[in-house]
Coordinates of C-alpha atoms in Angstrom, one line a residue:
M17 CA 68.4 54.0 107.9
I18 CA 67.3 57.4 109.0
V19 CA 69.0 60.4 108.2
Q20 CA 68.7 64.2 108.5
R21 CA 68.1 66.8 105.8
V22 CA 67.3 70.3 105.7
V23 CA 64.7 71.5 103.4
L24 CA 63.1 75.1 102.1
N25 CA 60.6 76.1 104.7
S26 CA 59.3 79.2 103.2
R27 CA 60.6 82.0 101.1
P28 CA 61.8 85.4 102.2
G29 CA 59.9 87.1 99.3
K30 CA 62.1 88.9 96.5
N31 CA 62.8 91.9 98.8
G32 CA 62.7 90.4 102.2
N33 CA 65.8 89.5 104.3
P34 CA 66.4 85.7 104.8
V35 CA 66.0 84.1 108.2
A36 CA 66.8 80.8 109.7
E37 CA 63.4 80.0 109.7
N38 CA 63.2 80.0 106.2
F39 CA 64.7 76.6 106.5
R40 CA 63.8 73.1 108.7
V41 CA 65.3 69.8 109.7
E42 CA 63.6 66.9 109.0
E43 CA 64.5 63.0 108.9
V44 CA 64.0 61.0 105.9
N45 CA 64.6 57.2 105.4
L46 CA 68.0 56.5 103.2
P47 CA 67.4 53.3 101.1
D48 CA 69.5 50.3 101.8
N49 CA 70.5 49.5 98.8
I50 CA 72.3 51.7 96.1
N51 CA 72.2 51.3 92.4
E52 CA 74.9 50.7 89.7
G53 CA 76.7 54.1 89.3
Q54 CA 75.8 55.5 92.6
V55 CA 77.6 56.3 96.0
Q56 CA 76.7 56.7 99.3
V57 CA 78.3 59.5 101.2
R58 CA 78.7 60.9 104.8
T59 CA 78.7 64.5 104.6
L60 CA 81.5 66.3 106.1
Y61 CA 81.1 70.1 105.5
L62 CA 78.6 72.2 103.8
S63 CA 79.1 75.7 102.4
V64 CA 76.8 78.7 102.6
D65 CA 77.1 81.3 99.9
P66 CA 75.7 84.8 98.9
Y67 CA 74.0 83.3 95.7
M68 CA 72.3 81.0 97.5
R69 CA 69.8 84.1 98.2
C70 CA 68.8 83.8 94.6
K71 CA 67.8 80.3 94.8
M72 CA 65.6 80.9 97.5
N73 CA 63.4 82.9 95.1
E74 CA 61.1 81.5 92.7
D75 CA 62.6 82.9 89.9
T76 CA 66.3 83.3 90.2
G77 CA 66.8 85.9 88.0
S78 CA 69.7 83.9 86.7
D79 CA 69.7 81.2 83.8
Y80 CA 72.5 79.2 85.4
L81 CA 71.0 78.8 89.2
A82 CA 67.9 76.8 89.4
P83 CA 65.7 77.8 92.2
W84 CA 65.5 75.8 95.6
Q85 CA 61.4 74.3 96.0
L86 CA 59.5 74.6 99.1
S87 CA 59.4 71.1 101.1
Q88 CA 62.4 70.1 99.1
V89 CA 66.0 69.3 99.9
V90 CA 68.3 72.2 99.6
D91 CA 71.8 72.0 98.0
G92 CA 75.1 73.7 97.5
G93 CA 78.6 73.1 97.9
G94 CA 79.6 70.1 100.3
V95 CA 82.6 67.5 101.0
G96 CA 82.1 64.1 102.2
I97 CA 83.5 60.6 102.7
V98 CA 82.6 57.7 100.4
E99 CA 80.8 55.0 102.6
E100 CA 80.1 52.4 99.8
S101 CA 80.4 52.5 95.9
R102 CA 78.9 50.9 93.1
H103 CA 81.0 53.5 90.8
S104 CA 84.2 52.5 89.3
H105 CA 85.9 56.0 89.7
F106 CA 85.1 55.7 93.6
T107 CA 86.1 53.5 96.6
K108 CA 85.5 53.5 100.4
G109 CA 87.1 56.1 102.2
D110 CA 87.6 58.3 99.1
F111 CA 87.1 62.2 99.5
V112 CA 84.5 63.7 97.0
T113 CA 83.0 67.4 96.8
S114 CA 80.1 68.5 94.7
F115 CA 78.8 72.0 94.0
Y116 CA 75.3 70.4 94.4
W117 CA 75.4 68.4 97.4
P118 CA 72.2 68.1 99.3
W119 CA 72.3 69.3 102.8
Q120 CA 71.8 66.1 104.2
T121 CA 73.9 64.1 107.0
K122 CA 74.2 60.9 104.5
V123 CA 73.1 60.8 100.8
I124 CA 73.2 58.5 98.0
L125 CA 74.6 60.1 94.8
D126 CA 75.1 59.7 90.9
G127 CA 78.8 58.9 91.1
N128 CA 79.2 61.0 87.8
S129 CA 78.2 64.1 89.8
L130 CA 81.1 63.9 92.4
E131 CA 84.8 65.0 92.1
K132 CA 87.5 63.3 94.0
V133 CA 89.6 65.4 96.0
D134 CA 93.3 65.2 97.2
P135 CA 93.6 66.0 101.0
R136 CA 97.2 66.7 100.4
L137 CA 96.6 69.7 98.4
V138 CA 95.0 71.4 101.7
D139 CA 97.0 69.6 104.2
G140 CA 93.9 67.8 105.3
H141 CA 91.9 70.9 105.7
L142 CA 89.0 69.5 103.7
S143 CA 86.7 72.5 104.3
Y144 CA 89.2 74.4 102.1
F145 CA 88.2 72.6 99.1
L146 CA 84.5 74.7 99.9
G147 CA 86.7 77.9 99.8
A148 CA 90.3 78.9 99.5
I149 CA 91.3 75.6 97.7
G150 CA 87.8 75.7 95.8
L151 CA 85.3 77.5 94.2
C152 CA 85.9 81.0 96.1
G153 CA 89.8 80.7 95.5
L154 CA 88.8 80.0 91.7
T155 CA 86.2 83.1 91.4
S156 CA 89.2 85.0 93.0
L157 CA 92.2 83.9 91.2
I158 CA 90.5 83.8 87.6
G159 CA 88.2 86.6 88.1
I160 CA 91.6 88.7 88.8
Q161 CA 93.5 87.2 85.7
E162 CA 90.8 87.7 83.2
K163 CA 89.0 90.7 84.3
G164 CA 91.7 92.6 86.3
H165 CA 94.2 93.1 83.8
I166 CA 97.4 93.4 86.3
T167 CA 100.8 94.2 84.9
A168 CA 103.3 93.5 87.6
G169 CA 105.6 96.4 88.3
S170 CA 103.2 99.0 87.1
N171 CA 102.0 100.6 90.2
Q172 CA 98.5 99.4 90.2
T173 CA 96.0 100.0 92.9
M174 CA 93.3 97.3 93.7
V175 CA 90.3 97.9 96.2
V176 CA 88.5 94.9 97.4
S177 CA 84.9 95.5 98.8
G178 CA 83.3 92.6 101.1
A179 CA 87.1 92.3 101.8
A180 CA 86.9 90.0 104.8
G181 CA 84.2 87.7 103.1
A182 CA 85.1 84.3 101.3
C183 CA 86.4 86.1 98.1
G184 CA 87.4 89.2 99.1
S185 CA 89.7 87.8 101.8
L186 CA 91.4 85.9 99.2
A187 CA 91.2 88.4 96.2
G188 CA 93.2 91.1 97.9
Q189 CA 96.3 88.4 98.7
I190 CA 96.0 87.4 95.1
G191 CA 95.9 91.0 93.9
H192 CA 99.5 91.4 95.6
L193 CA 100.7 87.9 94.5
L194 CA 99.9 88.8 90.9
G195 CA 101.6 92.0 90.7
C196 CA 99.5 94.9 92.5
S197 CA 101.6 97.3 94.5
R198 CA 98.8 98.4 96.5
V199 CA 95.6 96.5 98.3
V200 CA 92.8 98.4 99.8
G201 CA 89.8 96.4 101.4
I202 CA 86.3 97.7 102.5
C203 CA 84.6 96.0 105.4
G204 CA 82.2 96.2 108.0
T205 CA 83.8 96.2 111.3
Q206 CA 86.8 97.0 113.0
E207 CA 87.8 93.5 113.7
K208 CA 87.6 93.0 110.2
C209 CA 89.9 95.9 109.1
L210 CA 92.7 94.8 111.8
L211 CA 92.6 91.2 110.3
L212 CA 93.0 92.7 106.7
T213 CA 96.1 94.6 107.3
T214 CA 97.8 92.9 110.1
E215 CA 97.3 89.2 108.8
L216 CA 96.2 89.3 105.0
G217 CA 98.4 91.8 103.7
F218 CA 96.2 94.5 102.8
D219 CA 98.0 97.9 102.7
G220 CA 94.9 99.6 104.0
A221 CA 91.2 98.9 105.1
I222 CA 88.2 101.3 105.6
N223 CA 85.4 100.5 107.7
Y224 CA 82.4 101.3 105.7
K225 CA 80.2 101.8 108.8
K226 CA 82.0 104.0 110.7
E227 CA 84.2 106.1 108.2
N228 CA 83.6 108.3 105.2
V229 CA 84.4 106.0 102.3
A230 CA 85.0 108.7 99.6
E231 CA 87.4 110.5 102.3
Q232 CA 89.6 107.3 103.2
L233 CA 89.9 105.9 99.4
R234 CA 91.4 109.4 98.6
E235 CA 93.8 109.3 101.5
L236 CA 94.5 105.6 100.8
C237 CA 94.7 105.4 96.9
P238 CA 96.4 108.8 96.5
A239 CA 97.0 107.5 92.8
G240 CA 93.4 106.7 92.3
V241 CA 92.0 102.9 91.7
D242 CA 93.3 100.8 88.9
I243 CA 91.2 97.4 89.7
Y244 CA 88.2 97.0 91.9
F245 CA 87.0 93.6 93.1
D246 CA 83.4 94.2 93.7
N247 CA 81.4 91.8 96.0
V248 CA 78.7 94.0 97.2
G249 CA 77.5 96.7 94.5
G250 CA 75.3 99.6 95.6
D251 CA 76.5 102.6 97.5
I252 CA 79.9 101.3 98.1
S253 CA 80.6 100.6 94.7
N254 CA 79.3 103.8 93.1
T255 CA 82.0 105.7 95.6
V256 CA 84.8 103.3 94.4
I257 CA 83.9 103.9 90.9
S258 CA 83.5 107.4 91.3
Q259 CA 87.3 107.2 92.0
M260 CA 88.8 104.9 89.4
N261 CA 91.4 106.0 86.8
Q262 CA 91.0 106.0 83.0
N263 CA 90.9 102.6 81.5
S264 CA 90.6 100.8 84.8
H265 CA 88.9 97.6 85.6
I266 CA 85.7 96.3 87.6
I267 CA 85.9 92.5 88.2
L268 CA 82.3 91.9 89.2
C269 CA 82.0 89.1 91.8
G270 CA 79.0 89.8 93.6
Q271 CA 76.5 92.2 94.4
I272 CA 75.6 91.1 98.1
S273 CA 74.1 94.6 99.2
Q274 CA 71.2 94.1 96.2
Y275 CA 70.8 90.3 96.6
N276 CA 67.6 91.2 99.0
K277 CA 66.1 93.4 96.2
D278 CA 64.3 92.6 93.3
V279 CA 66.9 93.8 90.8
P280 CA 68.3 92.5 87.6
Y281 CA 71.9 91.1 87.9
P282 CA 74.2 93.1 87.4
P283 CA 72.2 96.0 88.8
P284 CA 72.3 99.0 86.6
L285 CA 74.6 101.6 87.7
P286 CA 72.9 105.3 88.5
P287 CA 73.0 107.6 85.6
A288 CA 76.0 109.8 87.3
V289 CA 77.9 107.0 87.9
E290 CA 77.5 105.3 84.8
A291 CA 78.3 108.6 82.6
I292 CA 81.9 108.1 84.9
Q293 CA 82.2 104.7 83.8
K294 CA 81.2 105.4 80.0
E295 CA 83.9 108.5 79.9
R296 CA 87.0 106.8 81.9
N297 CA 86.4 103.4 79.8
I298 CA 86.0 101.3 83.0
T299 CA 85.3 97.8 81.8
R300 CA 82.5 96.4 84.1
E301 CA 81.6 93.1 82.7
R302 CA 79.7 90.1 84.4
F303 CA 82.2 87.6 85.4
M304 CA 81.2 83.8 85.8
V305 CA 83.4 81.6 87.0
L306 CA 81.7 78.3 85.9
N307 CA 82.4 79.6 82.3
Y308 CA 86.3 79.0 83.0
K309 CA 86.1 75.2 83.7
D310 CA 89.3 74.7 81.6
K311 CA 91.1 77.1 83.9
F312 CA 90.1 75.3 87.4
E313 CA 92.7 72.2 87.3
S314 CA 95.6 74.7 87.0
G315 CA 93.9 77.4 89.3
I316 CA 93.4 74.7 92.0
L317 CA 97.2 73.9 91.8
Q318 CA 98.4 77.5 92.2
L319 CA 96.1 78.2 94.9
S320 CA 97.5 75.1 96.7
Q321 CA 101.0 75.8 96.3
W322 CA 100.4 79.5 97.6
F323 CA 98.7 78.4 100.5
K324 CA 101.4 75.7 101.3
E325 CA 104.3 78.1 100.8
G326 CA 102.3 80.4 103.1
K327 CA 101.6 83.1 100.7
L328 CA 97.8 82.6 100.8
K329 CA 96.2 82.8 104.3
V330 CA 92.8 81.2 105.0
K331 CA 90.2 82.4 107.1
E332 CA 86.9 80.5 107.8
T333 CA 84.2 80.9 110.3
M334 CA 83.0 77.1 111.5
I335 CA 79.4 76.4 112.9
N336 CA 78.7 73.1 113.9
G337 CA 75.6 70.9 113.3
L338 CA 73.1 70.6 110.3
E339 CA 70.5 72.0 112.5
N340 CA 72.4 75.3 112.4
M341 CA 72.3 75.8 108.4
G342 CA 69.7 78.1 108.6
A343 CA 71.3 80.3 111.1
A344 CA 74.6 80.2 109.5
F345 CA 73.1 81.3 106.2
Q346 CA 71.3 84.2 108.0
S347 CA 74.5 85.2 109.7
M348 CA 76.5 85.2 106.3
M349 CA 74.0 87.2 104.9
A350 CA 74.4 90.1 107.5
G351 CA 78.2 89.9 107.4
G352 CA 78.9 87.8 110.6
N353 CA 81.4 85.8 109.1
I354 CA 85.1 86.3 108.6
G355 CA 86.3 84.5 105.5
K356 CA 84.5 81.4 104.5
Q357 CA 81.5 80.6 106.0
I358 CA 81.3 76.5 106.7
V359 CA 79.1 74.2 108.5
C360 CA 80.7 71.0 109.9
I361 CA 78.1 68.3 109.7
S362 CA 80.6 65.5 111.0
E363 CA 84.0 65.0 111.6
E364 CA 86.4 62.9 109.5
A365 CA 87.0 59.5 110.7
S366 CA 90.4 59.5 110.1
L367 CA 92.5 61.2 107.3
P368 CA 95.2 59.7 105.5
S369 CA 98.8 60.5 107.1
L370 CA 100.0 63.3 104.8

């Protein structure tokens, strides 16, 4: 059977911006037979995420991320449906997910690399398993629980950068749900600012491209900042840290402003900002959600419950077609997405009645 896949066509260079042409689509033959322990799946949805920028370099700068290889199929979060199984845990029609899903229309995988998902947890929105009811939701929830130190009723203020993105749009809502009294988001367009305050329950929003972030923070966070959910790093983060309170906490989720630069992760702070961090005893520890797998199951159930109760609003930017994976990645890295950037590869044939 002939299937399509996406391979890494070229590397952008450690300091370069990724472009769609770094990827190419090619056809490949899928074997007719699968071996014991394997399953054949049809890909439904694929995820593009900022961390993938590191995988485009020969050296990812991280011990837990392996680089993509030139002319080899690339991979990431994916959801699909089992078409044939020779694995005892899966049968035809099961919906499954993996963090290492090849960018391919159909694929044969080791069944042990897959996890079964229950469409009822997402009211049939299977792509949510790649975002809000998946790794993005878990990153936001566990990150805030483990590193945010929220005490309900203590009038804490949280600031979220990259606030209209996959994690940021969830983090602000979760901050409120866990007891923050004030949540302010920073993003890059007026449309995103409006979304944060009218739909996602943020108390204020700052457009860093048009407004003076330091001034707006002083206005919107008069009591200072207690928790900072950092998705971007760089100048924005330096400005936020300068207005953080004594014994406050930074949740280091990502540093997208630094991913196209050859710097260590997490990038060091400028000396003046580092002095503030030390003086005010602000925690800034690296956070890796994959170190908290024991909390995944309960976290997914909590996120699903909030979603079903209407307390957690889910935003997605959906693009169709495997041939658009590169364009979707380029757009996401440039802030073109609101919420999670998803690529639909094929529609579900039929969802079970929920």
